[in-house]
Amino acid sequence: MSSGFRAMHPSVALLYYAGLLLFATLLFHPLFLATEIAGLTLLLVLQGQGRQLLRALPFFLLMAVSVAVLNPLFSHRGAHILFYFMDQPVTLEAVLYGLMMMAVLLTVFILFISYSYTVTTDKFMYLFAGAAPRTTLLTLMALRFVPLFQRRLRQITMIQRIRGVDAGKGSVRSRMRDGMTLLKVLLTWSLEEALQTADSMKARGYGVRKRSVYGIYRLDLQDKAILLLLAASGLIPLFFWMKGYGVLEIYPRMKPMHFGWADAAMYAGFCLFVLTPPALEGKEKWLWRSSRRSVYPSAIPRKTGTRFMSSHLR
Amino acid sequence: MVRFRFPLLIALGLFVAGLALTSALKDRHYMLLSLVLLAVALLPLFIRLERRPLESRELVLLAVLSAVAAVSRIPFAALPSVKPVSAIVILSAYVFGAEAGFIIGAVAALVSNIYFGQGPWTPWQMFAWGMVGLTAGWLRNTWWMKKKGGMLAFGFVWGFLFGWIMNIWYLISLPDAFSWGLVAAAYASSFYLDLAHALSNVFFLAVLAGGWTKVLKRFRKKYGLLQE
């Protein structure tokens, strides 16, 4: 289902995720990182990707926790010594720094899950088709070949089995040999066929002139408004970051956290940036729910017993 | 908008690079800088791909080889570091040269990660596999690379190098703990995975080398592809 934030123009989504990646790597502050994780999780859950997140989480946690554990073991700076581990001091600062790094890594991991759901590769390529037409074409062709080759390999396996070439039976040596035969057939077949495709492309005039770009996504009014909103709200935290806010100093000695007006303004801008897409997604969910209620205040008279499908793109 | 695309992209790139540098120098926070540097490392060969004269046949050939490399990763998904990708990239680079090898490696990493999950490791893998192809292409005319033993040794070494490059991306998240001890610990903990990758490279190269180079060389000759 394509709706809400996912149905917006790719440039909006790309700006959002680029901004989030930037903030995750720049704003080294627990409050900001926690807000970002919360915002992204909310977006994922609203988009129905919670299960996806849960499935990937153990692997992410393993990686992030190992960073949190490694830091205090190898870094001994800091003023507050908690205890000694194998004659080496374990400091409060090092533990906190490790935890913060863990949060940064987790943020980036979750960000990529959400990113690959929202900005599918074809959307990413659409954005860069003008700047790098060959790379785009190459990647999209490779992308399309992957399922094709898998299908083809299955066909080859079935056909070769009748000839007695079977990678699933026999001694290890013969299975290996047969497996390689199958792969070689796949390679030869695919190359031969792909080169025909290339000739056909050439016959149709590929490479004669500069490649034109066909835009399937249109930047409409809402897209423009959200783009502007994200850009404006994203610049606020960046501006304050350059002035030195939004970074918690842990080494060599932890500074007390204080939260002044500047921090509040920065945080507000940051929240606006992070929470705009979840809000859009939530609005969509709410509209959908209320459209199914019988008391929905609509000018269109609703017939009972029939189902309405909205057919317009968004 | 369309006319200003390149200046806009360059300005944006410089802006992010500036932010990354500031962050690295001021807060000793190297994550963004590492991503920027990776992008800079990947850029020249992709720009070259855009600029050089290239037949549509050659472009399609690159796409097929990248896709074959990406597909080959899928049956071995359960085994963490057994990836035939490196072997296929080495063989393709051996026949078609350094630039083609780099592109095939980088695109294979990008495309296969659509199935395995994109993450901050994607650019690192693109870089690592790109370098596998690039070095294989550079060394393809040396006497030892032409021997099967030399190519197997090359694959073995890259099994470890690949793991070492991939270790960097989480080592840089610990700038303060950075010491030779940490590096040794990280590299020791990944030793068995790297060894598995190296051995599987040797295995796949040994099995694929003769047949695949023959097929690829035949295609190269028959269609006059990437002759330089």
Coordinates of C-alpha atoms in Angstrom, one line a residue:
Chain A
M1 CA 0.0 0.0 0.0
S2 CA 1.4 3.3 -0.9
S3 CA 0.0 6.2 1.1
G4 CA 0.9 8.9 3.5
F5 CA 4.6 9.7 3.7
R6 CA 5.5 6.9 1.3
A7 CA 3.4 8.4 -1.5
M8 CA 5.1 11.7 -1.4
H9 CA 7.6 12.9 -3.9
P10 CA 11.0 11.1 -3.5
S11 CA 12.9 14.4 -2.9
V12 CA 10.8 15.0 0.3
A13 CA 11.7 11.6 1.7
L14 CA 15.3 11.9 0.7
L15 CA 15.6 15.3 2.4
Y16 CA 14.1 13.8 5.5
Y17 CA 16.4 10.8 5.7
A18 CA 19.5 12.8 4.7
G19 CA 18.6 15.3 7.5
L20 CA 18.1 12.5 10.0
L21 CA 21.4 10.9 9.1
L22 CA 23.1 14.3 9.5
F23 CA 21.5 14.9 12.9
A24 CA 22.3 11.4 14.1
T25 CA 25.9 11.9 13.3
L26 CA 26.2 15.5 14.4
L27 CA 24.0 16.0 17.4
F28 CA 25.8 14.0 20.1
H29 CA 23.2 14.5 22.8
P30 CA 21.0 11.9 24.5
L31 CA 17.8 13.9 24.2
F32 CA 18.1 14.4 20.5
L33 CA 19.1 10.8 19.8
A34 CA 16.2 9.5 21.9
T35 CA 13.8 11.8 20.1
E36 CA 15.1 10.7 16.7
I37 CA 14.8 7.0 17.7
A38 CA 11.3 7.6 19.0
G39 CA 10.2 9.5 15.9
L40 CA 11.6 6.9 13.5
T41 CA 10.0 4.0 15.5
L42 CA 6.7 5.8 15.5
L43 CA 6.9 6.3 11.7
L44 CA 7.8 2.6 11.2
V45 CA 4.9 1.4 13.4
L46 CA 2.5 3.7 11.6
Q47 CA 3.6 2.4 8.3
G48 CA 3.1 -1.1 9.5
Q49 CA 6.7 -2.0 9.6
G50 CA 7.0 -2.8 13.3
R51 CA 7.4 -6.5 12.6
Q52 CA 10.3 -5.7 10.2
L53 CA 12.0 -3.7 12.9
L54 CA 11.5 -6.4 15.6
R55 CA 13.1 -9.0 13.3
A56 CA 16.2 -6.9 12.6
L57 CA 16.5 -5.7 16.2
P58 CA 18.5 -8.6 17.8
F59 CA 21.3 -8.2 15.2
F60 CA 21.4 -4.4 15.6
L61 CA 21.4 -4.7 19.4
L62 CA 24.3 -7.2 19.2
M63 CA 26.3 -4.7 17.2
A64 CA 25.4 -1.6 19.2
V65 CA 25.9 -3.3 22.6
S66 CA 29.3 -4.6 21.6
V67 CA 30.3 -1.0 20.9
A68 CA 29.0 0.1 24.3
V69 CA 30.9 -2.6 26.0
L70 CA 34.2 -2.1 24.1
N71 CA 34.4 1.6 24.9
P72 CA 34.9 1.4 28.7
L73 CA 37.2 -1.5 28.3
F74 CA 39.6 0.4 26.1
S75 CA 39.1 4.0 27.1
H76 CA 40.2 5.0 30.5
R77 CA 39.8 8.8 30.4
G78 CA 37.4 10.5 32.8
A79 CA 37.2 11.7 36.3
H80 CA 34.8 9.3 38.0
I81 CA 36.3 5.8 38.4
L82 CA 33.5 3.3 38.9
F83 CA 35.6 0.2 39.5
Y84 CA 38.7 -1.7 38.3
F85 CA 38.5 -4.4 35.7
M86 CA 41.7 -6.4 35.3
D87 CA 43.7 -3.6 36.9
Q88 CA 42.2 -1.0 34.5
P89 CA 40.0 1.7 35.6
V90 CA 36.4 1.7 34.2
T91 CA 35.2 5.3 34.2
L92 CA 31.7 6.7 34.3
E93 CA 32.5 8.9 31.3
A94 CA 33.7 6.0 29.2
V95 CA 30.5 4.0 30.0
L96 CA 28.3 7.0 29.1
Y97 CA 30.2 7.6 25.9
G98 CA 29.8 4.0 25.0
L99 CA 26.1 4.2 25.6
M100 CA 25.8 7.3 23.5
M101 CA 27.6 5.7 20.7
M102 CA 25.3 2.7 21.0
A103 CA 22.4 5.1 20.6
V104 CA 24.0 6.7 17.5
L105 CA 24.4 3.3 15.9
L106 CA 20.9 2.2 16.8
T107 CA 19.5 5.5 15.3
V108 CA 21.4 4.9 12.1
F109 CA 20.3 1.3 11.8
I110 CA 16.6 2.1 12.4
L111 CA 16.9 5.0 10.0
F112 CA 18.1 2.6 7.3
I113 CA 15.1 0.3 7.8
S114 CA 12.7 3.1 7.5
Y115 CA 14.7 4.5 4.5
S116 CA 14.6 1.3 2.5
Y117 CA 10.9 1.0 3.1
T118 CA 10.1 4.6 2.1
V119 CA 12.8 5.4 -0.5
T120 CA 12.8 2.3 -2.7
T121 CA 15.8 2.0 -5.0
D122 CA 13.8 3.1 -8.1
K123 CA 12.9 6.4 -6.3
F124 CA 16.5 7.0 -5.3
M125 CA 17.5 6.3 -8.9
Y126 CA 14.8 8.6 -10.2
L127 CA 16.3 11.5 -8.3
F128 CA 19.8 10.8 -9.7
A129 CA 18.7 9.8 -13.2
G130 CA 19.5 13.3 -14.5
A131 CA 22.9 13.6 -12.8
A132 CA 24.2 10.1 -13.4
P133 CA 22.1 8.5 -16.2
R134 CA 24.5 5.6 -16.9
T135 CA 25.0 4.5 -13.3
T136 CA 21.2 4.7 -12.8
L137 CA 20.5 2.6 -15.8
L138 CA 23.2 0.1 -14.8
T139 CA 21.9 -0.3 -11.3
L140 CA 18.3 -0.6 -12.3
M141 CA 19.2 -3.2 -14.9
A142 CA 21.1 -5.2 -12.3
L143 CA 18.2 -4.8 -9.9
R144 CA 15.8 -6.2 -12.5
F145 CA 18.2 -9.1 -13.4
V146 CA 18.3 -10.5 -9.8
P147 CA 14.8 -12.0 -9.7
L148 CA 15.0 -12.9 -13.4
F149 CA 18.2 -14.8 -12.8
Q150 CA 16.8 -16.6 -9.8
R151 CA 13.9 -17.7 -11.9
R152 CA 16.2 -18.7 -14.7
L153 CA 18.4 -20.7 -12.4
R154 CA 15.4 -22.7 -11.2
Q155 CA 14.4 -23.4 -14.9
I156 CA 18.0 -24.5 -15.7
T157 CA 18.0 -26.8 -12.6
M158 CA 14.8 -28.5 -13.6
I159 CA 15.9 -29.0 -17.2
Q160 CA 19.4 -30.2 -16.3
R161 CA 18.0 -32.7 -13.8
I162 CA 16.5 -34.6 -16.7
R163 CA 20.0 -34.9 -18.2
G164 CA 21.3 -36.2 -14.9
V165 CA 23.1 -33.0 -13.9
D166 CA 21.8 -32.5 -10.4
A167 CA 23.4 -30.3 -7.7
G168 CA 21.3 -32.0 -5.0
K169 CA 22.4 -35.6 -5.4
G170 CA 25.6 -37.6 -5.5
S171 CA 29.0 -37.2 -3.9
V172 CA 30.2 -33.8 -2.8
R173 CA 32.6 -33.7 -5.7
S174 CA 30.0 -34.4 -8.4
R175 CA 27.5 -32.0 -6.7
M176 CA 30.0 -29.3 -6.8
R177 CA 30.8 -29.9 -10.5
D178 CA 27.1 -30.0 -11.3
G179 CA 26.4 -26.8 -9.4
M180 CA 29.1 -25.0 -11.3
T181 CA 27.7 -26.4 -14.6
L182 CA 24.3 -24.8 -13.7
L183 CA 26.0 -21.5 -12.9
K184 CA 27.9 -21.5 -16.2
V185 CA 24.7 -22.2 -18.2
L186 CA 23.1 -19.3 -16.4
L187 CA 26.0 -17.0 -17.2
T188 CA 26.2 -17.9 -20.8
W189 CA 22.5 -17.7 -21.4
S190 CA 22.1 -14.4 -19.6
L191 CA 25.0 -12.8 -21.3
E192 CA 23.9 -13.9 -24.7
E193 CA 20.4 -12.7 -24.1
A194 CA 21.4 -9.4 -22.5
L195 CA 23.7 -8.6 -25.4
Q196 CA 20.7 -8.9 -27.7
T197 CA 18.8 -6.5 -25.4
A198 CA 21.8 -4.1 -25.8
D199 CA 21.6 -4.4 -29.6
S200 CA 18.0 -3.7 -29.5
M201 CA 18.6 -0.7 -27.3
K202 CA 21.2 0.6 -29.8
A203 CA 18.8 0.0 -32.7
R204 CA 16.3 2.2 -30.9
G205 CA 18.8 4.9 -30.6
Y206 CA 20.3 4.6 -27.1
G207 CA 23.4 6.7 -26.7
V208 CA 22.8 8.8 -29.8
R209 CA 21.9 11.9 -27.9
K210 CA 22.0 12.9 -24.3
R211 CA 19.5 10.8 -22.4
S212 CA 16.2 12.5 -21.6
V213 CA 14.6 12.0 -18.3
Y214 CA 11.0 10.9 -17.8
G215 CA 9.5 12.1 -14.5
I216 CA 6.9 9.8 -13.0
Y217 CA 6.6 11.7 -9.8
R218 CA 5.1 15.2 -9.7
L219 CA 6.0 17.7 -7.1
D220 CA 2.6 19.0 -6.1
L221 CA 1.6 21.7 -3.6
Q222 CA 1.7 19.5 -0.5
D223 CA 5.1 18.1 -1.5
K224 CA 6.4 21.7 -1.9
A225 CA 5.0 22.8 1.4
I226 CA 6.4 19.8 3.3
L227 CA 9.7 20.3 1.5
L228 CA 9.9 23.9 2.6
L229 CA 8.8 23.0 6.2
L230 CA 11.4 20.3 6.5
A231 CA 14.2 22.5 5.1
A232 CA 13.3 25.4 7.4
S233 CA 12.9 23.3 10.5
G234 CA 16.0 21.4 9.7
L235 CA 18.2 24.5 9.4
I236 CA 17.3 25.5 13.0
P237 CA 19.2 22.7 14.7
L238 CA 22.0 22.9 12.2
F239 CA 22.4 26.6 13.0
F240 CA 22.5 26.1 16.7
W241 CA 24.8 23.1 16.3
M242 CA 27.3 25.4 14.6
K243 CA 27.1 27.7 17.5
G244 CA 28.0 24.9 19.8
Y245 CA 24.7 23.7 21.1
G246 CA 23.3 20.2 21.0
V247 CA 26.5 18.4 21.8
L248 CA 27.0 16.8 25.2
E249 CA 30.6 17.0 26.2
I250 CA 31.6 13.9 28.1
Y251 CA 35.4 13.8 27.8
P252 CA 37.6 14.7 29.6
R253 CA 35.0 15.5 32.3
M254 CA 31.3 15.4 31.9
K255 CA 29.7 18.8 31.8
P256 CA 26.4 19.3 33.6
M257 CA 23.4 19.3 31.3
H258 CA 21.6 22.6 31.2
F259 CA 18.6 23.4 29.1
G260 CA 18.3 27.1 28.2
W261 CA 16.2 29.0 25.7
A262 CA 18.6 28.3 22.9
D263 CA 18.5 24.6 23.6
A264 CA 14.7 24.8 23.7
A265 CA 14.4 26.6 20.4
M266 CA 16.8 24.1 18.8
Y267 CA 14.9 21.2 20.2
A268 CA 11.6 22.6 19.0
G269 CA 13.0 22.9 15.4
F270 CA 14.4 19.4 15.7
C271 CA 11.1 17.9 16.9
L272 CA 9.2 19.6 14.0
F273 CA 11.6 18.1 11.6
V274 CA 11.6 14.6 13.0
L275 CA 7.9 14.4 13.7
T276 CA 6.4 15.9 10.5
P277 CA 6.4 12.6 8.5
P278 CA 4.9 10.6 11.4
A279 CA 2.2 13.3 11.7
L280 CA 1.5 13.0 8.0
E281 CA 1.3 9.2 8.3
G282 CA -1.0 9.6 11.4
K283 CA -3.3 12.0 9.6
E284 CA -3.6 9.5 6.8
K285 CA -4.4 6.7 9.3
W286 CA -7.0 8.9 11.0
L287 CA -8.7 9.9 7.8
W288 CA -8.9 6.3 6.8
R289 CA -10.4 5.3 10.1
S290 CA -12.9 8.1 10.1
S291 CA -13.9 7.5 6.5
R292 CA -15.0 4.0 7.5
R293 CA -17.1 5.3 10.4
S294 CA -20.8 5.6 9.4
V295 CA -21.1 9.0 10.9
Y296 CA -18.3 10.5 8.7
P297 CA -19.4 14.0 7.9
S298 CA -19.1 13.9 4.2
A299 CA -20.9 15.7 1.4
I300 CA -20.9 12.6 -0.7
P301 CA -23.9 10.5 0.2
R302 CA -22.8 7.0 1.1
K303 CA -24.7 4.0 0.0
T304 CA -24.9 1.2 2.4
G305 CA -23.6 -2.1 1.4
T306 CA -21.1 -0.9 -1.1
R307 CA -17.4 -0.3 -0.6
F308 CA -15.7 2.8 -1.7
M309 CA -12.2 2.6 -3.1
S310 CA -10.4 5.8 -3.6
S311 CA -8.7 5.5 -6.9
H312 CA -6.7 8.7 -7.2
L313 CA -2.9 8.3 -6.8
R314 CA -2.4 9.5 -3.3
Chain B
M1 CA 16.2 23.4 -11.4
V2 CA 17.5 21.0 -14.1
R3 CA 20.1 23.5 -15.3
F4 CA 21.4 24.1 -11.8
R5 CA 21.6 20.4 -10.9
F6 CA 25.3 20.0 -10.9
P7 CA 26.2 23.2 -9.1
L8 CA 23.5 22.4 -6.6
L9 CA 24.8 18.9 -6.0
I10 CA 28.4 20.2 -5.7
A11 CA 27.3 22.9 -3.2
L12 CA 25.4 20.4 -1.2
G13 CA 28.4 18.0 -1.2
L14 CA 30.7 20.7 0.0
F15 CA 28.3 21.8 2.7
V16 CA 28.1 18.3 4.1
A17 CA 31.8 17.8 3.8
G18 CA 32.3 21.1 5.8
L19 CA 29.9 19.9 8.5
A20 CA 31.7 16.5 8.6
L21 CA 35.1 18.2 9.0
T22 CA 33.8 20.5 11.7
S23 CA 32.3 17.6 13.6
A24 CA 35.5 15.6 13.4
L25 CA 37.8 18.4 14.5
K26 CA 35.5 19.9 17.1
D27 CA 33.9 16.9 18.7
R28 CA 36.1 14.1 17.5
H29 CA 33.0 12.5 16.0
Y30 CA 34.2 10.8 12.8
M31 CA 31.1 9.0 11.6
L32 CA 30.0 11.7 9.1
L33 CA 33.5 12.3 7.9
S34 CA 34.0 8.6 7.1
L35 CA 30.9 8.6 5.0
V36 CA 32.0 11.7 3.2
L37 CA 35.4 10.3 2.5
L38 CA 33.9 7.0 1.2
A39 CA 31.7 9.0 -1.2
V40 CA 34.8 10.8 -2.4
A41 CA 36.6 7.5 -2.9
L42 CA 33.7 6.0 -4.9
L43 CA 33.1 9.1 -7.0
P44 CA 36.0 9.2 -9.5
L45 CA 35.3 5.8 -11.0
F46 CA 31.5 6.4 -11.3
I47 CA 32.3 9.8 -12.9
R48 CA 34.6 8.0 -15.3
L49 CA 31.8 5.5 -16.1
E50 CA 29.5 8.5 -17.0
R51 CA 32.1 10.2 -19.1
R52 CA 33.9 7.5 -21.1
P53 CA 32.6 6.3 -24.4
L54 CA 30.7 3.2 -23.7
E55 CA 28.6 0.9 -25.9
S56 CA 25.2 -0.2 -24.8
R57 CA 26.5 -3.7 -25.0
E58 CA 29.2 -3.0 -22.5
L59 CA 26.8 -1.3 -20.1
V60 CA 24.5 -4.3 -20.2
L61 CA 27.5 -6.6 -19.7
L62 CA 28.4 -4.8 -16.5
A63 CA 24.8 -5.0 -15.3
V64 CA 24.7 -8.8 -16.0
L65 CA 27.9 -9.5 -14.2
S66 CA 26.9 -7.3 -11.2
A67 CA 23.6 -9.1 -11.0
V68 CA 25.2 -12.6 -11.2
A69 CA 27.5 -11.6 -8.4
A70 CA 24.5 -10.3 -6.4
V71 CA 22.5 -13.4 -7.0
S72 CA 25.4 -15.7 -6.1
R73 CA 25.2 -14.2 -2.6
I74 CA 21.6 -15.3 -2.0
P75 CA 22.0 -19.2 -1.7
F76 CA 24.8 -18.7 0.9
A77 CA 22.9 -16.2 3.0
A78 CA 22.8 -18.6 6.0
L79 CA 26.6 -18.7 6.1
P80 CA 27.8 -15.3 7.4
S81 CA 31.0 -14.7 5.5
V82 CA 30.8 -17.2 2.6
K83 CA 30.3 -14.8 -0.3
P84 CA 31.0 -15.9 -3.9
V85 CA 30.8 -12.2 -4.8
S86 CA 34.5 -11.6 -4.3
A87 CA 35.4 -14.5 -6.6
I88 CA 33.1 -13.4 -9.3
V89 CA 34.3 -9.8 -9.1
I90 CA 37.9 -11.0 -9.3
L91 CA 37.2 -13.1 -12.3
S92 CA 35.3 -10.4 -14.1
A93 CA 38.1 -7.8 -13.4
Y94 CA 40.6 -10.3 -14.6
V95 CA 39.0 -10.5 -18.0
F96 CA 37.5 -7.0 -18.3
G97 CA 40.0 -4.8 -16.5
A98 CA 40.2 -2.6 -13.4
E99 CA 37.4 0.0 -14.0
A100 CA 34.9 -2.6 -15.0
G101 CA 35.9 -4.7 -11.9
F102 CA 35.3 -1.7 -9.6
I103 CA 31.9 -0.9 -11.0
I104 CA 30.8 -4.6 -10.9
G105 CA 31.9 -4.9 -7.3
A106 CA 30.3 -1.7 -6.1
V107 CA 27.0 -2.3 -8.0
A108 CA 26.9 -5.9 -6.8
A109 CA 27.2 -4.7 -3.2
L110 CA 24.5 -2.1 -3.6
V111 CA 22.1 -4.4 -5.4
S112 CA 22.6 -7.5 -3.1
N113 CA 22.1 -5.3 0.0
I114 CA 18.5 -4.6 -1.2
Y115 CA 17.9 -8.2 -0.4
F116 CA 20.1 -8.4 2.7
G117 CA 19.3 -5.0 4.2
Q118 CA 20.8 -1.6 3.6
G119 CA 22.7 -0.1 6.4
P120 CA 25.7 2.1 7.1
W121 CA 27.8 -0.8 5.9
T122 CA 26.5 -0.5 2.3
P123 CA 29.0 2.2 1.2
W124 CA 31.8 0.3 3.0
Q125 CA 30.9 -2.9 1.1
M126 CA 30.7 -1.0 -2.1
F127 CA 34.1 0.4 -1.5
A128 CA 35.6 -2.9 -0.4
W129 CA 34.3 -5.0 -3.3
G130 CA 35.1 -2.1 -5.7
M131 CA 38.7 -2.2 -4.5
V132 CA 38.7 -6.0 -5.0
G133 CA 37.8 -5.5 -8.6
L134 CA 40.1 -2.6 -9.1
T135 CA 43.2 -4.3 -7.7
A136 CA 42.4 -7.5 -9.6
G137 CA 42.2 -5.5 -12.8
W138 CA 45.5 -3.7 -12.1
L139 CA 47.3 -6.9 -11.4
R140 CA 45.8 -9.0 -14.1
N141 CA 48.9 -8.8 -16.4
T142 CA 51.4 -9.8 -13.8
W143 CA 52.9 -13.3 -14.3
W144 CA 51.6 -14.6 -10.9
M145 CA 48.1 -13.6 -11.5
K146 CA 48.0 -15.5 -14.7
K147 CA 48.8 -18.7 -12.8
K148 CA 46.0 -20.3 -10.9
G149 CA 48.0 -20.4 -7.7
G150 CA 48.6 -16.7 -7.8
M151 CA 45.0 -15.9 -8.3
L152 CA 44.0 -18.1 -5.4
A153 CA 46.5 -16.4 -3.2
F154 CA 45.1 -13.1 -4.3
G155 CA 41.6 -14.2 -3.3
F156 CA 42.8 -15.4 0.0
V157 CA 44.5 -12.1 0.9
W158 CA 41.4 -10.2 -0.2
G159 CA 39.3 -12.3 2.1
F160 CA 41.2 -10.8 5.0
L161 CA 41.5 -7.3 3.6
F162 CA 37.8 -7.2 3.1
G163 CA 37.1 -8.0 6.7
W164 CA 39.7 -5.5 7.8
I165 CA 38.1 -2.7 5.8
M166 CA 34.7 -3.7 7.1
N167 CA 36.0 -3.5 10.7
I168 CA 36.9 0.1 10.3
W169 CA 33.3 1.3 10.2
Y170 CA 32.6 0.4 13.8
L171 CA 36.1 1.1 15.0
I172 CA 35.7 4.8 14.0
S173 CA 32.7 5.1 16.3
L174 CA 35.1 4.7 19.3
P175 CA 37.6 7.5 18.8
D176 CA 38.5 7.7 22.4
A177 CA 39.0 4.1 23.0
F178 CA 41.1 3.8 19.8
S179 CA 44.3 2.1 20.6
W180 CA 46.3 -0.8 19.2
G181 CA 44.7 -3.0 21.8
L182 CA 41.2 -2.2 20.5
V183 CA 42.3 -2.8 16.9
A184 CA 43.9 -6.1 17.9
A185 CA 40.7 -7.1 19.8
A186 CA 38.4 -6.2 16.9
Y187 CA 40.6 -7.9 14.3
A188 CA 41.1 -11.0 16.5
S189 CA 37.3 -11.3 17.1
S190 CA 36.7 -11.2 13.3
F191 CA 39.5 -13.6 12.5
Y192 CA 37.4 -16.7 12.0
L193 CA 34.9 -14.8 9.8
D194 CA 37.7 -13.4 7.7
L195 CA 39.3 -16.8 7.5
A196 CA 36.0 -18.3 6.3
H197 CA 35.7 -15.5 3.7
A198 CA 39.3 -16.1 2.5
L199 CA 38.9 -19.9 2.3
S200 CA 35.6 -19.6 0.5
N201 CA 37.2 -17.2 -2.0
V202 CA 39.9 -19.8 -2.6
F203 CA 37.3 -22.4 -3.0
F204 CA 35.1 -20.5 -5.4
L205 CA 38.1 -19.2 -7.5
A206 CA 39.4 -22.7 -7.8
V207 CA 36.1 -24.0 -9.0
L208 CA 35.1 -21.1 -11.2
A209 CA 38.5 -19.9 -12.6
G210 CA 39.0 -22.1 -15.7
G211 CA 35.4 -22.3 -17.0
W212 CA 34.3 -18.7 -16.3
T213 CA 37.4 -16.9 -17.6
K214 CA 37.0 -19.0 -20.8
V215 CA 33.3 -18.0 -21.2
L216 CA 34.0 -14.3 -20.4
K217 CA 37.0 -14.1 -22.7
R218 CA 35.0 -15.7 -25.5
F219 CA 32.2 -13.0 -25.0
R220 CA 34.8 -10.3 -24.9
K221 CA 36.3 -11.5 -28.2
K222 CA 33.1 -12.3 -29.9
Y223 CA 31.4 -9.0 -29.3
G224 CA 34.5 -6.8 -28.9
L225 CA 33.6 -5.7 -25.4
L226 CA 35.7 -3.4 -23.2
Q227 CA 38.9 -3.9 -25.3
E228 CA 40.5 -0.6 -24.2

